[in-house]
């Protein structure tokens, strides 16, 4: 059937309400008799909790209740971690600290008052007596002898040791002609979603139901966890993710406050609202990255990479959040990137530190892998005197080698890596740029060209690979008027699936885009689902929608055949929203006619149920593996260290494209966040564990004026893993761009003998490197 | 991000504002554009009991010419200064400086008076105010006085304003012919404030000899300062690239540069030298 919508630059149906300020975020929700919670947070990174005096706060105007960790420890279960690793140390993670605090910002007590001003005022009246302990902030130090121990019961700060091997790494290094090694730091960064977290909870004693509105990416998973934490039956908890103002992985979690506010609503019999301040968001919403790695490559003089060895220390933070330990395992899985590198060894040591937990942040482990590997490819090229593009070309698997097995045990679904790189080189005018670079160097100008070729792992993922199911669900419900309601178990929060899912459905059913409404994010309305993360919503959730719509079509066709008096369903065609018998096209039924007939149910084929709706749970057989090539061109001001972009070219292959505009948007956003990490961002804690970059005045995220013109292009290699052929693109930019930018800067500085600089590449750091060169 | 309770007043004249100020003394804070004060209140770093909003004191919002002086009311918004035709013609330095303050939202609300009195060491105006040798008129119930730019900034976040005093007007001289000016700024990437901002006023005669040079530098030291050594090295010299370069090398002479998360003292001093030279070159080209 001709596609009217799929593949087109259809404007987002979400935009109208977002741009005109008519969408409803958590803080827009107001319930009758609602009260406000404010949280007292630890001011020490590591301390014993002595006395907490709440008397003055209890007596303060408007205050309804104050609770400490001791008050709720029996009533609320610990904050959960879903990931399993062998010998993983899982400390008890109470929603309010008990006995000890382990990071600045850890919740210590909660105040509930009639309004948010009174709640905030009362926070200052709570006297917490701490006995400060020595803090450990640096993960390397944390796992060294004699470091202060966060969780005494373990006697160590090593949270886990995880290893991954493929091939024969010892042999690779024995056979290596050259060994290139580099220590690299992937600094801790802060996700900074525009909307901070927030929770409203309301208990309905009549029904025994707790409703929780929260800014989350995973309403159903959260419901299951909240029910367990609060001792409620799962079908008595309703979680609603209203409009979510960005997540980037930081809301792919179960947070202490979500259970705490739910508990308060039940305990106090009044709806409770808690909205995170920006400072709280910096202190106590998960951070991303935080890896220190020693990387070694065994290579041949022609640039062939024989093997890679990674020794990674993952900064865990004080406790695990939902997926904390899983993130660096994604780094390991993707450690050979888009190359044919048969031998691999990865070791990851997780280190508890007196800081907020790290967890999934856009890319979640893959940006770290791509960064290290792409820096290594450039290091190798320089060491061997080869062109960095050439070194990459030499190590790519060829298109006929797919599905391509990796040393890390994955099977890449489909790809044409040389084509993507060639396209990017062509677009940027690589040969010419290299010549220009030579000329400029003669004039004392520092032009740098940075290449990054990447493959990432998306459509997460087959259920066996996930702690909580990796499928996704959809219901396609045709209403009696022929309007179509789609209930998706995915929980998009800015990615635009209300548009792309409608495109899929509208094309399949021959209806208009505005006839389709996509609903998600409410566990009382939508069947169980997994959520939106890991660039999965389209590849897994979209496929579920596609599967459900096929069932609907199939039923509608059977009904149409019946109504048209045709015995053989195969003789009935469905085109442009109309059913007809192939050799008698003059009599037609519209899709609406059939929908209505299904509900009026006056004449149905024998055995057919009335109504027209179907659900589909799609279990993918594999991940998908998008790939591409990004090239950054920068000029470094040698006098100040400033980095100026000249060009930025991105060629991404995310399989079939449902909406090019959405894909461009995702690529743009991803590149911008990568640029932030490459050049600006870093969560800086001092040695006492105080977060120095605790506000937007001190933590620099990119502004529009920091972003160059982004030249995006695509190749399209369909995925065989799902019938749509889609792969996912939500994180590609973040994964690809960081090394492209850093490679460009280091390339610019190459004549000075500079081989590596750790991010963020702030002007002063570059200036010092130049001076030291 | 939730301020403590306060009582709010909205006077409509300077007189009324002064009366309130006299009455509540140091328990009161004047509110201009609110773009420095309100963030502090939200973080509870400032907790005034009384807030006196100058937003309706219309008599403080003006830009006008009087003889060879330009007069600017303290409540004039950054955007008005940035877009004023009068200033663009007669004192482009001030308009240029205003144009790089924060973003459009900040410039729509923030006022020159609020910025000067707040005396953030990384604010933009102070550099220009120093280089222009502006004067500030302050009033109190006791009367009024003029404060020269150089006496105005005392230390980080501190001016020579006394309790009970209100800044009402900024006076800048109309610049003589054959004068070029420039304001250049290296922004701290998070806040947008100046890591280093250099304002230059340069008058050069027909023969290319520097008649007058004034350089104000902000962001580098605990308070904005005049780079006297640079000015000395320029005055009376026939200017060329090597003279301005040599003079700029003195841009951080005698100061104790700030050091923080965003830049070391050494780098700040270096930026002052580099951007001083670049500002001088720009101003020279504009003569
Ligand atoms: C996001 C953001 C970015 C910014 N970026 C920059 C930047 O790049 N460069 C820059 O220079 N500034 C920047 N600012 C600061 C901005 O320019 C402020 O507007 C300015 O510093 C204060 O002016 P205001 O009118 O807002 O004063 P307010 O915040 O209202 O007041 C500031 C202080 O001055 C006092 N005060 C105000 N008016 C008077 C008066 N007439 N007499 C006596 N006392 C008075 C107040 O009591 C208060 O103590 C930024 C601010 C924000 C929020």
Coordinates of N, CA, C and O in Angstrom, one line a residue, chain A residues 160 186-189 253 285-291 314-328 351 353 355-361 368:
Chain A
X160 N 31.4 -4.1 42.5 CA 31.4 -5.3 41.7 C 32.7 -5.3 40.8 O 33.3 -4.2 40.6
X186 N 36.3 9.6 31.4 CA 35.0 10.0 30.9 C 34.3 10.6 32.1 O 33.7 9.9 33.0
X187 N 34.3 11.9 32.1 CA 33.9 12.6 33.4 C 32.4 12.5 33.7 O 31.6 12.3 32.8
X188 N 32.2 12.6 35.0 CA 30.8 12.6 35.5 C 30.0 13.8 34.9 O 30.6 14.9 35.0
X189 N 28.9 13.6 34.4 CA 28.1 14.7 33.9 C 26.7 14.6 34.5 O 26.3 13.6 35.0
X253 N 14.1 5.5 36.3 CA 14.6 5.1 37.6 C 13.4 5.0 38.6 O 12.3 5.4 38.2
X285 N 19.4 13.7 41.6 CA 19.0 12.9 40.4 C 20.2 12.3 39.8 O 21.3 13.0 39.9
X286 N 20.1 11.2 39.3 CA 21.3 10.4 38.9 C 22.2 11.3 37.9 O 21.7 12.1 37.2
X287 N 23.5 10.9 38.0 CA 24.5 11.5 37.1 C 24.8 10.5 36.0 O 24.4 9.3 36.2
X288 N 25.5 10.9 35.0 CA 25.9 10.0 34.0 C 27.4 9.9 33.9 O 28.2 10.6 34.5
X289 N 27.9 8.8 33.1 CA 29.3 8.6 32.8 C 30.0 8.3 34.1 O 29.6 7.7 34.9
X290 N 31.2 8.9 34.2 CA 32.0 8.6 35.4 C 32.9 7.4 35.3 O 32.8 6.4 36.0
X291 N 33.7 7.3 34.2 CA 34.6 6.2 34.0 C 36.0 6.7 33.9 O 36.3 7.7 33.2
X314 N 34.4 2.2 37.2 CA 33.1 2.9 37.1 C 32.8 3.6 38.5 O 32.8 2.9 39.5
X315 N 32.7 4.9 38.4 CA 32.3 5.6 39.6 C 30.8 5.4 39.9 O 29.9 5.8 39.1
X316 N 30.5 4.6 40.9 CA 29.1 4.2 41.2 C 28.3 5.3 41.9 O 27.1 5.5 41.6
X317 N 29.0 5.9 42.8 CA 28.3 6.8 43.7 C 28.0 6.1 45.0 O 28.6 5.0 45.2
X318 N 27.2 6.6 45.8 CA 27.0 6.1 47.2 C 26.1 4.8 47.2 O 26.3 3.9 48.1
X319 N 25.1 4.8 46.4 CA 24.2 3.6 46.3 C 24.0 3.3 44.9 O 24.2 4.1 44.0
X320 N 23.4 2.1 44.6 CA 23.0 1.8 43.3 C 21.6 2.5 43.1 O 20.8 2.4 44.0
X321 N 21.4 3.0 41.9 CA 20.0 3.3 41.5 C 19.6 2.1 40.6 O 20.2 1.1 40.6
X322 N 18.5 2.3 39.9 CA 17.8 1.1 39.2 C 18.8 0.3 38.4 O 18.8 -0.9 38.4
X323 N 19.6 1.0 37.5 CA 20.4 0.3 36.6 C 21.9 0.6 36.7 O 22.7 0.3 35.8
X324 N 22.3 1.2 37.8 CA 23.7 1.7 37.9 C 24.7 0.6 37.5 O 25.6 0.9 36.6
X325 N 24.7 -0.6 38.0 CA 25.8 -1.5 37.6 C 25.7 -2.0 36.2 O 26.7 -2.5 35.6
X326 N 24.5 -1.8 35.5 CA 24.4 -2.3 34.2 C 25.0 -1.4 33.1 O 25.4 -1.9 32.1
X327 N 25.2 -0.2 33.5 CA 25.6 0.8 32.5 C 27.0 0.5 31.9 O 27.2 0.4 30.7
X328 N 28.0 0.2 32.8 CA 29.3 -0.1 32.2 C 29.3 -1.4 31.5 O 30.2 -1.6 30.7
X351 N 33.1 1.3 41.8 CA 33.6 1.9 43.0 C 32.5 2.7 43.7 O 32.0 3.7 43.1
X353 N 31.5 5.7 45.9 CA 32.1 7.0 46.3 C 31.0 7.8 47.0 O 29.8 7.5 46.8
X355 N 29.1 10.2 46.5 CA 28.5 11.1 45.5 C 27.2 10.5 45.1 O 26.9 9.3 45.4
X356 N 26.4 11.3 44.4 CA 25.1 10.8 43.9 C 25.4 9.6 42.9 O 26.5 9.5 42.3
X357 N 24.5 8.7 42.8 CA 24.7 7.5 42.0 C 24.8 7.9 40.5 O 24.2 8.9 40.1
X358 N 25.6 7.2 39.8 CA 25.6 7.3 38.3 C 24.6 6.3 37.8 O 24.3 5.3 38.5
X359 N 24.0 6.5 36.6 CA 23.1 5.6 36.0 C 22.9 6.0 34.6 O 23.8 6.7 34.0
X360 N 21.9 5.6 34.0 CA 21.7 5.8 32.5 C 21.6 7.3 32.2 O 20.7 7.9 32.7
X361 N 22.4 7.7 31.3 CA 22.3 9.1 30.8 C 22.5 8.9 29.3 O 23.5 8.3 28.8
X368 N 30.6 6.0 26.3 CA 31.9 5.8 26.9 C 32.7 4.9 26.0 O 33.9 5.1 25.7

